[in-house]
């Protein structure tokens, strides 16, 4: 049953739960949809308290981290939890391998900077990715030849169905290219509280991705790679605190060898990378070559330095952006016969974890 977003529930409501809150500060597209209730939580106790309250009131729960990979397209009924759990601790150090537990609300880039500062290899290629540590496993963030799954050992979650904390091993998280069970079959079930990373003091630099090595001036060290990645990203990608965006808006599509061969005949400059027997196409190239780069359309647009990124210049809601998305998808499909899939996670999720899973 849909609930009127203005309806007020005061029974046992924890004092830090606010009503009818604009979500504009909590999504980097800056869309100003409302949350019926919103709670920022920074301890496990306050988290459990608000989850219990939402369950008592039969309110659906939605979790937001840094809001940098979200497409909010409507008001969110129920309780929105903004995850601000903080803290880092080293749990094991043995033979150059370090297991580090980082709370989900920590800023991702600050964590990367911390690891580099401590001389720990593994996440340096993932520098300057916006968002929180807890969001990293959800879409298995990746850049410059490294993905979060390469360094995640296990993920601690609050199971919203059984109200208990548990650890899930990385191998069981269904990690794929910008994908995991957290945004798939487990969507709405688990709230990520801590991520355990396996980093190393032994050099494991990955420099194979498109010209990263050439960006490094001087000696190739951990911090030189970190700085080079920061430079490339600052140059190519819009800073969400300046221009509203959610990073890559589309995934790079994967096509079979036969379709790749035919496309390459028509478009010899096609940018692609072999993945097993298939090929991954650079969606940015497809969109760029179809003439979309830098296009502005009703207050939203395609970023002029990276066509894979859609930006919001002024719109309060997602309508114009969704229209632009459709136009781009249609144009790319007509030109190349390739279907583009959206990358950011869409909210709201309509059903509560309890309704959906019981
Ligand atoms: N390209 C163009 N025109 C464009 C954009 C790209 O021709 O407007 C070409 C580039 O010249 C290059 C190729 O496409 O040859 C690939 O571009 P780039 O190296 O910028 O990477 P990408 O495939 O567009 C992916 C990730 C980014 C990540 C970079 C670097 C996805 C969906 N995106 O982008 O991740 O930073 O690789 O590893 O996989 C994100 O997920 O939000 C994100 C920014």
Tab-separated table of C-alpha atoms and ligand atoms in Angstrom:
chain	number	residue	atom	x	y	z
A	1	UNK	CA	0.000	0.000	0.000
A	2	UNK	CA	1.427	3.416	-0.922
A	3	UNK	CA	1.672	5.762	2.015
A	4	UNK	CA	1.025	9.487	1.906
A	5	UNK	CA	4.474	11.019	2.287
A	6	UNK	CA	3.082	13.816	4.487
A	7	UNK	CA	1.552	11.403	6.987
A	8	UNK	CA	3.329	11.745	10.331
A	9	UNK	CA	4.231	8.909	12.634
A	10	UNK	CA	5.433	10.058	16.029
A	11	UNK	CA	5.013	6.862	18.065
A	12	UNK	CA	8.391	5.930	19.596
A	13	UNK	CA	10.172	7.890	16.894
A	14	UNK	CA	13.864	8.280	17.774
A	15	UNK	CA	14.668	11.985	18.236
A	16	UNK	CA	17.200	11.999	15.382
A	17	UNK	CA	14.681	10.843	12.771
A	18	UNK	CA	13.562	13.858	10.750
A	19	UNK	CA	10.425	14.110	8.651
A	20	UNK	CA	10.006	15.306	5.028
A	21	UNK	CA	13.649	15.978	4.289
A	22	UNK	CA	15.024	17.103	0.930
A	23	UNK	CA	17.415	14.523	-0.489
A	24	UNK	CA	19.320	17.146	-2.463
A	25	UNK	CA	22.371	17.095	-0.121
A	26	UNK	CA	22.381	13.292	-0.197
A	27	UNK	CA	22.679	12.641	-3.946
A	28	UNK	CA	25.377	14.081	-6.182
A	29	UNK	CA	22.866	14.691	-9.018
A	30	UNK	CA	21.316	17.142	-6.511
A	31	UNK	CA	17.754	16.103	-7.291
A	32	UNK	CA	15.535	17.463	-4.550
A	33	UNK	CA	13.092	14.644	-3.997
A	34	UNK	CA	11.978	14.147	-0.417
A	35	UNK	CA	12.458	11.391	2.108
A	36	UNK	CA	9.398	10.775	4.259
A	37	UNK	CA	11.759	10.118	7.176
A	38	UNK	CA	15.518	10.443	7.309
A	39	UNK	CA	18.060	9.396	9.930
A	40	UNK	CA	21.816	9.912	9.845
A	41	UNK	CA	23.376	7.120	11.859
A	42	UNK	CA	26.916	6.975	13.194
A	43	UNK	CA	26.721	4.081	15.653
A	44	UNK	CA	25.495	0.500	15.396
A	45	UNK	CA	23.160	1.159	18.349
A	46	UNK	CA	21.452	4.108	16.661
A	47	UNK	CA	21.274	2.080	13.470
A	48	UNK	CA	19.529	-0.797	15.241
A	49	UNK	CA	17.210	1.664	16.978
A	50	UNK	CA	15.980	3.248	13.736
A	51	UNK	CA	15.698	-0.094	11.975
A	52	UNK	CA	13.536	-1.434	14.837
A	53	UNK	CA	11.377	1.673	14.741
A	54	UNK	CA	10.881	1.378	10.963
A	55	UNK	CA	9.959	-2.276	11.322
A	56	UNK	CA	7.443	-1.517	14.087
A	57	UNK	CA	5.851	1.135	11.881
A	58	UNK	CA	6.004	-1.099	8.775
A	59	UNK	CA	8.056	1.500	6.950
A	60	UNK	CA	10.291	0.485	4.053
A	61	UNK	CA	13.995	1.217	4.585
A	62	UNK	CA	16.334	2.746	2.008
A	63	UNK	CA	20.051	3.193	2.660
A	64	UNK	CA	22.195	5.972	1.226
A	65	UNK	CA	25.977	6.283	1.518
A	66	UNK	CA	27.724	9.138	-0.283
A	67	UNK	CA	24.888	9.353	-2.840
A	68	UNK	CA	27.405	9.517	-5.682
A	69	UNK	CA	26.132	6.559	-7.646
A	70	UNK	CA	22.425	7.122	-7.237
A	71	UNK	CA	19.637	8.054	-9.545
A	72	UNK	CA	16.768	9.196	-7.326
A	73	UNK	CA	13.677	9.558	-9.471
A	74	UNK	CA	10.890	10.013	-6.959
A	75	UNK	CA	10.098	10.851	-3.335
A	76	UNK	CA	11.118	8.042	-1.028
A	77	UNK	CA	8.371	6.659	1.163
A	78	UNK	CA	9.465	5.246	4.523
A	79	UNK	CA	12.801	5.700	6.264
A	80	UNK	CA	16.002	6.743	4.523
A	81	UNK	CA	19.102	5.862	6.523
A	82	UNK	CA	22.216	7.869	5.734
A	83	UNK	CA	25.116	5.650	6.698
A	84	UNK	CA	27.758	7.628	8.622
A	85	UNK	CA	29.376	4.763	10.542
A	86	UNK	CA	33.023	5.735	11.053
A	87	UNK	CA	36.264	4.033	12.036
A	88	UNK	CA	39.205	1.988	10.760
A	89	UNK	CA	41.118	-0.794	12.408
A	90	UNK	CA	43.911	-3.118	11.405
A	91	UNK	CA	42.886	-6.631	12.441
A	92	UNK	CA	45.782	-8.746	11.145
A	93	UNK	CA	49.248	-8.023	9.818
A	94	UNK	CA	51.217	-11.052	8.741
A	95	UNK	CA	53.797	-11.685	6.034
A	96	UNK	CA	53.231	-8.274	4.494
A	97	UNK	CA	49.458	-8.800	4.265
A	98	UNK	CA	47.229	-6.416	6.200
A	99	UNK	CA	43.547	-6.929	6.933
A	100	UNK	CA	41.919	-3.573	7.518
A	101	UNK	CA	38.321	-3.110	8.662
A	102	UNK	CA	36.789	0.173	7.577
A	103	UNK	CA	33.337	1.388	8.619
A	104	UNK	CA	30.878	1.879	5.775
A	105	UNK	CA	30.343	5.615	6.275
A	106	UNK	CA	34.017	6.523	5.791
A	107	UNK	CA	34.793	8.565	2.691
A	108	UNK	CA	36.280	6.279	0.020
A	109	UNK	CA	38.999	8.636	-1.177
A	110	UNK	CA	40.119	9.411	2.385
A	111	UNK	CA	40.463	5.670	2.968
A	112	UNK	CA	42.574	5.326	-0.216
A	113	UNK	CA	44.749	8.247	0.873
A	114	UNK	CA	45.164	6.638	4.326
A	115	UNK	CA	46.187	3.282	2.783
A	116	UNK	CA	48.736	4.961	0.487
A	117	UNK	CA	50.094	6.984	3.395
A	118	UNK	CA	50.577	3.781	5.406
A	119	UNK	CA	52.428	2.163	2.484
A	120	UNK	CA	49.635	-0.325	1.767
A	121	UNK	CA	49.177	-1.431	-1.846
A	122	UNK	CA	45.870	-2.404	-3.443
A	123	UNK	CA	43.538	0.591	-3.690
A	124	UNK	CA	45.766	3.312	-5.187
A	125	UNK	CA	44.170	2.972	-8.652
A	126	UNK	CA	40.798	3.657	-7.048
A	127	UNK	CA	41.784	7.121	-5.828
A	128	UNK	CA	39.338	10.017	-6.069
A	129	UNK	CA	36.265	7.867	-6.661
A	130	UNK	CA	33.468	9.746	-4.907
A	131	UNK	CA	31.292	8.043	-2.310
A	132	UNK	CA	31.657	5.983	0.831
A	133	UNK	CA	33.453	2.755	1.687
A	134	UNK	CA	30.109	0.994	2.175
A	135	UNK	CA	29.043	1.816	-1.371
A	136	UNK	CA	32.174	0.267	-2.881
A	137	UNK	CA	30.986	-3.366	-2.708
A	138	UNK	CA	27.463	-2.486	-3.878
A	139	UNK	CA	28.549	-1.773	-7.410
A	140	UNK	CA	32.076	-3.197	-7.167
A	141	UNK	CA	33.666	0.146	-8.018
A	142	UNK	CA	36.559	0.040	-10.419
A	143	UNK	CA	39.091	2.131	-12.286
A	144	UNK	CA	42.381	1.730	-14.134
A	145	UNK	CA	42.396	-2.054	-14.144
A	146	UNK	CA	41.469	-2.603	-10.470
A	147	UNK	CA	38.096	-3.404	-8.942
A	148	UNK	CA	36.971	-3.292	-5.301
A	149	UNK	CA	36.465	-7.079	-5.406
A	150	UNK	CA	40.235	-7.517	-5.874
A	151	UNK	CA	40.877	-6.148	-2.378
A	152	UNK	CA	37.705	-6.967	-0.427
A	153	UNK	CA	38.031	-9.927	1.943
A	154	UNK	CA	34.533	-9.838	3.438
A	155	UNK	CA	31.650	-7.460	4.136
A	156	UNK	CA	29.819	-6.996	7.426
A	157	UNK	CA	26.092	-6.336	7.084
A	158	UNK	CA	23.029	-5.779	9.196
A	159	UNK	CA	20.491	-8.263	7.899
A	160	UNK	CA	17.282	-6.198	7.829
A	161	UNK	CA	15.164	-9.322	7.702
A	162	UNK	CA	16.560	-10.945	10.862
A	163	UNK	CA	17.959	-7.818	12.568
A	164	UNK	CA	21.408	-9.306	13.042
A	165	UNK	CA	24.978	-8.474	12.106
A	166	UNK	CA	26.836	-11.003	9.985
A	167	UNK	CA	29.904	-11.273	7.744
A	168	UNK	CA	29.614	-12.241	4.071
A	169	UNK	CA	32.752	-13.485	2.294
A	170	UNK	CA	33.712	-11.650	-0.895
A	171	UNK	CA	33.324	-14.831	-2.934
A	172	UNK	CA	29.628	-14.986	-1.965
A	173	UNK	CA	28.813	-11.353	-2.877
A	174	UNK	CA	28.217	-12.025	-6.588
A	175	UNK	CA	30.796	-9.445	-7.675
A	176	UNK	CA	30.844	-8.687	-11.405
A	177	UNK	CA	31.573	-5.687	-13.586
A	178	UNK	CA	29.961	-2.779	-11.654
A	179	UNK	CA	27.668	-5.342	-10.085
A	180	UNK	CA	27.018	-7.432	-6.954
A	181	UNK	CA	24.157	-9.173	-5.185
A	182	UNK	CA	23.776	-5.987	-3.081
A	183	UNK	CA	22.345	-4.157	-6.092
A	184	UNK	CA	20.746	-7.325	-7.495
A	185	UNK	CA	18.987	-10.109	-5.656
A	186	UNK	CA	19.851	-8.736	-2.187
A	187	UNK	CA	18.700	-5.187	-2.923
A	188	UNK	CA	17.086	-3.803	0.247
A	189	UNK	CA	17.974	-6.812	2.394
A	190	UNK	CA	21.368	-5.924	3.836
A	191	UNK	CA	22.782	-2.723	5.196
A	192	UNK	CA	26.574	-2.689	4.856
A	193	UNK	CA	28.261	-1.703	8.143
A	194	UNK	CA	31.964	-2.549	7.625
A	195	UNK	CA	34.192	-3.643	4.754
A	196	UNK	CA	37.291	-5.726	5.428
A	197	UNK	CA	40.103	-5.138	2.939
A	198	UNK	CA	43.128	-7.273	2.239
A	199	UNK	CA	45.992	-4.924	1.399
A	200	UNK	CA	49.682	-5.633	1.133
A	201	UNK	CA	53.025	-4.081	1.932
A	202	UNK	CA	54.495	-5.848	-1.098
A	203	UNK	CA	54.312	-3.868	-4.355
A	204	UNK	CA	51.405	-4.980	-6.537
A	205	UNK	CA	51.090	-1.919	-8.782
A	206	UNK	CA	48.735	-2.304	-11.760
A	207	UNK	CA	49.853	-0.007	-14.572
A	208	UNK	CA	48.433	-1.821	-17.564
A	209	UNK	CA	45.352	0.357	-18.075
A	210	UNK	CA	45.330	2.832	-20.975
A	211	UNK	CA	48.385	4.989	-20.520
A	212	UNK	CA	48.441	5.180	-16.707
A	213	UNK	CA	52.169	4.328	-16.723
A	214	UNK	CA	52.847	7.280	-19.071
A	215	UNK	CA	51.189	9.655	-16.604
A	216	UNK	CA	53.807	8.970	-13.958
A	217	UNK	CA	56.637	11.428	-13.891
A	218	UNK	CA	59.785	10.030	-12.309
A	219	UNK	CA	60.007	6.927	-10.151
A	220	UNK	CA	57.058	4.512	-10.166
A	221	UNK	CA	56.064	4.371	-6.504
A	222	UNK	CA	52.821	3.791	-4.644
A	223	UNK	CA	52.245	7.502	-4.118
A	224	UNK	CA	53.261	8.334	-7.712
A	225	UNK	CA	50.518	6.003	-8.988
A	226	UNK	CA	48.030	7.519	-6.533
A	227	UNK	CA	48.904	11.047	-7.731
A	228	UNK	CA	48.744	10.030	-11.402
A	229	UNK	CA	45.263	8.536	-10.970
A	230	UNK	CA	44.123	11.702	-9.177
A	231	UNK	CA	45.495	13.839	-12.034
A	232	UNK	CA	43.760	11.798	-14.756
A	233	UNK	CA	40.457	11.825	-12.921
A	234	UNK	CA	40.615	15.560	-12.160
A	235	UNK	CA	41.269	16.209	-15.826
A	236	UNK	CA	38.579	13.927	-17.292
A	237	UNK	CA	35.783	13.712	-14.751
A	238	UNK	CA	33.619	16.464	-13.307
A	239	UNK	CA	33.934	17.086	-9.554
A	240	UNK	CA	30.418	16.390	-8.221
A	241	UNK	CA	30.748	19.257	-5.726
A	242	UNK	CA	31.068	21.629	-8.707
A	243	UNK	CA	28.913	20.012	-11.431
A	244	UNK	CA	26.204	17.614	-10.283
A	245	UNK	CA	26.804	14.104	-11.675
A	246	UNK	CA	27.049	10.443	-10.667
A	247	UNK	CA	30.187	9.361	-12.568
A	248	UNK	CA	29.737	6.981	-15.481
A	249	UNK	CA	26.041	6.891	-16.293
A	250	UNK	CA	26.324	3.820	-18.533
A	251	UNK	CA	28.239	0.573	-18.269
A	252	UNK	CA	30.674	-0.366	-20.999
A	253	UNK	CA	28.660	-2.932	-22.996
A	254	UNK	CA	29.972	-6.411	-23.714
A	255	UNK	CA	29.314	-7.883	-27.169
A	256	UNK	CA	30.202	-11.170	-28.886
A	257	UNK	CA	33.190	-11.568	-31.237
A	258	UNK	CA	30.980	-11.739	-34.352
A	259	UNK	CA	29.151	-8.488	-33.586
A	260	UNK	CA	32.518	-6.922	-32.727
A	261	UNK	CA	33.983	-8.011	-36.076
A	262	UNK	CA	31.049	-6.485	-37.983
A	263	UNK	CA	31.168	-3.217	-36.029
A	264	UNK	CA	34.940	-2.931	-36.479
A	265	UNK	CA	34.458	-3.174	-40.257
A	266	UNK	CA	32.062	-0.235	-40.236
A	267	UNK	CA	33.865	1.726	-37.482
A	268	UNK	CA	37.583	0.908	-37.692
A	269	UNK	CA	38.392	3.309	-34.823
A	270	UNK	CA	35.972	1.515	-32.441
A	271	UNK	CA	37.534	1.363	-28.948
A	272	UNK	CA	37.231	-2.135	-27.477
A	273	UNK	CA	38.992	-4.536	-25.111
A	274	UNK	CA	38.878	-8.349	-25.280
A	275	UNK	CA	37.139	-9.995	-22.309
A	276	UNK	CA	37.449	-13.762	-22.623
A	277	UNK	CA	35.842	-14.630	-25.969
A	278	UNK	CA	33.832	-11.379	-25.980
A	279	UNK	CA	34.650	-7.687	-26.281
A	280	UNK	CA	33.956	-4.758	-23.985
A	281	UNK	CA	33.219	-1.544	-25.861
A	282	UNK	CA	34.045	1.946	-24.582
A	283	UNK	CA	30.523	3.342	-24.209
A	284	UNK	CA	32.084	6.821	-23.939
A	285	UNK	CA	33.463	6.407	-27.455
A	286	UNK	CA	30.100	5.165	-28.838
A	287	UNK	CA	28.237	8.137	-27.316
A	288	UNK	CA	30.942	10.609	-28.285
A	289	UNK	CA	31.034	9.416	-31.925
A	290	UNK	CA	27.241	9.522	-32.097
A	291	UNK	CA	27.593	13.274	-31.514
A	292	UNK	CA	26.432	13.587	-27.909
A	293	UNK	CA	29.547	14.885	-26.171
A	294	UNK	CA	28.929	18.335	-24.665
A	295	UNK	CA	25.242	18.375	-25.686
A	296	UNK	CA	22.982	20.284	-23.289
A	297	UNK	CA	19.315	19.452	-23.112
A	298	UNK	CA	16.776	21.088	-20.765
A	299	UNK	CA	19.100	21.762	-17.829
A	300	UNK	CA	21.016	18.483	-18.095
A	301	UNK	CA	23.715	17.319	-20.484
A	302	UNK	CA	26.567	15.082	-21.563
A	303	UNK	CA	29.890	16.120	-19.996
A	304	UNK	CA	32.181	17.718	-22.551
A	305	UNK	CA	35.348	15.838	-21.529
A	306	UNK	CA	33.870	12.355	-20.999
A	307	UNK	CA	30.708	11.350	-22.844
A	308	UNK	CA	29.957	8.527	-20.402
A	309	UNK	CA	29.062	11.049	-17.705
A	310	UNK	CA	25.690	12.798	-17.646
A	311	UNK	CA	25.564	16.050	-15.711
A	312	UNK	CA	22.829	18.106	-14.110
A	313	UNK	CA	23.237	21.859	-14.537
A	314	UNK	CA	20.000	22.983	-12.933
A	315	UNK	CA	17.155	20.498	-12.786
A	316	UNK	CA	15.414	19.779	-9.478
A	317	UNK	CA	14.085	16.414	-10.612
A	318	UNK	CA	15.154	13.518	-12.833
A	319	UNK	CA	12.647	13.982	-15.678
A	320	UNK	CA	14.973	15.741	-18.149
A	321	UNK	CA	17.838	13.396	-17.323
A	322	UNK	CA	15.692	10.327	-17.952
A	323	UNK	CA	14.580	11.826	-21.273
A	324	UNK	CA	18.218	12.436	-22.256
A	325	UNK	CA	19.119	8.886	-21.230
A	326	UNK	CA	16.396	7.509	-23.534
A	327	UNK	CA	17.549	9.643	-26.452
A	328	UNK	CA	21.172	8.509	-26.025
A	329	UNK	CA	20.227	4.844	-25.689
A	330	UNK	CA	18.042	5.036	-28.787
A	331	UNK	CA	20.699	6.845	-30.805
A	332	UNK	CA	23.443	4.383	-29.815
A	333	UNK	CA	21.183	1.435	-30.567
A	334	UNK	CA	20.240	2.787	-34.002
A	335	UNK	CA	23.852	3.552	-34.911
A	336	UNK	CA	25.652	0.466	-33.548
A	337	UNK	CA	22.923	-2.067	-32.623
A	338	UNK	CA	24.294	-1.956	-29.048
A	339	UNK	CA	22.088	-1.607	-25.972
A	340	UNK	CA	23.452	0.618	-23.202
A	341	UNK	CA	22.755	-0.309	-19.610
A	342	UNK	CA	22.559	2.280	-16.847
A	343	UNK	CA	25.253	2.189	-14.158
A	344	UNK	CA	23.922	4.122	-11.105
A	345	UNK	CA	21.535	2.492	-8.674
A	346	UNK	CA	17.944	3.673	-9.011
A	347	UNK	CA	15.848	4.743	-6.004
A	348	UNK	CA	13.276	4.369	-4.602
A	349	UNK	CA	13.059	0.630	-4.287
A	350	UNK	CA	9.362	0.151	-3.878
A	351	UNK	CA	9.038	-2.681	-1.380
A	352	UNK	CA	10.498	-2.965	2.103
A	353	UNK	CA	12.938	-5.782	2.832
A	354	UNK	CA	10.378	-7.500	5.046
A	355	UNK	CA	7.555	-7.287	2.490
A	356	UNK	CA	9.768	-8.384	-0.361
A	357	UNK	CA	11.512	-11.292	1.299
A	358	UNK	CA	9.080	-12.797	3.794
B	1	LIG	N1	36.358	7.810	-25.000
B	1	LIG	C1	36.020	8.627	-26.048
B	1	LIG	N2	35.181	9.677	-25.792
B	1	LIG	C2	34.702	9.937	-24.558
B	1	LIG	C3	35.043	9.101	-23.500
B	1	LIG	C4	35.889	8.028	-23.743
B	1	LIG	O1	36.452	8.427	-27.172
B	1	LIG	O2	33.958	10.919	-24.438
B	1	LIG	C5	37.291	6.710	-25.238
B	1	LIG	C6	38.664	7.064	-24.629
B	1	LIG	O3	39.465	7.709	-25.551
B	1	LIG	C7	39.235	5.721	-24.275
B	1	LIG	C8	38.003	4.883	-23.998
B	1	LIG	O4	36.879	5.553	-24.515
B	1	LIG	O5	39.916	5.180	-25.362
B	1	LIG	C9	37.820	4.586	-22.535
B	1	LIG	O6	37.690	5.812	-21.815
B	1	LIG	P1	38.197	5.984	-20.312
B	1	LIG	O7	39.573	5.462	-20.151
B	1	LIG	O8	37.906	7.381	-19.896
B	1	LIG	O9	37.316	4.984	-19.493
B	1	LIG	P2	35.785	4.597	-19.589
B	1	LIG	O10	35.660	3.230	-20.141
B	1	LIG	O11	35.033	5.669	-20.268
B	1	LIG	C10	35.763	3.428	-17.251
B	1	LIG	C11	34.945	3.471	-16.005
B	1	LIG	C12	35.295	4.701	-15.169
B	1	LIG	C13	36.778	4.610	-14.832
B	1	LIG	C14	37.584	4.545	-16.129
B	1	LIG	C15	39.059	4.320	-15.865
B	1	LIG	C16	32.870	2.316	-16.532
B	1	LIG	C17	31.418	2.444	-16.792
B	1	LIG	N3	33.537	3.471	-16.345
B	1	LIG	O12	35.401	4.567	-18.038
B	1	LIG	O13	34.567	4.617	-13.956
B	1	LIG	O14	37.178	5.728	-14.062
B	1	LIG	O15	37.136	3.417	-16.924
B	1	LIG	O16	39.247	3.036	-15.392
B	1	LIG	O17	33.393	1.204	-16.489
B	1	LIG	C18	32.533	5.259	-12.888
B	1	LIG	O18	32.272	4.058	-12.786
B	1	LIG	O19	31.739	6.149	-12.445
B	1	LIG	C19	33.759	5.671	-13.563
B	1	LIG	C20	34.037	6.941	-13.767
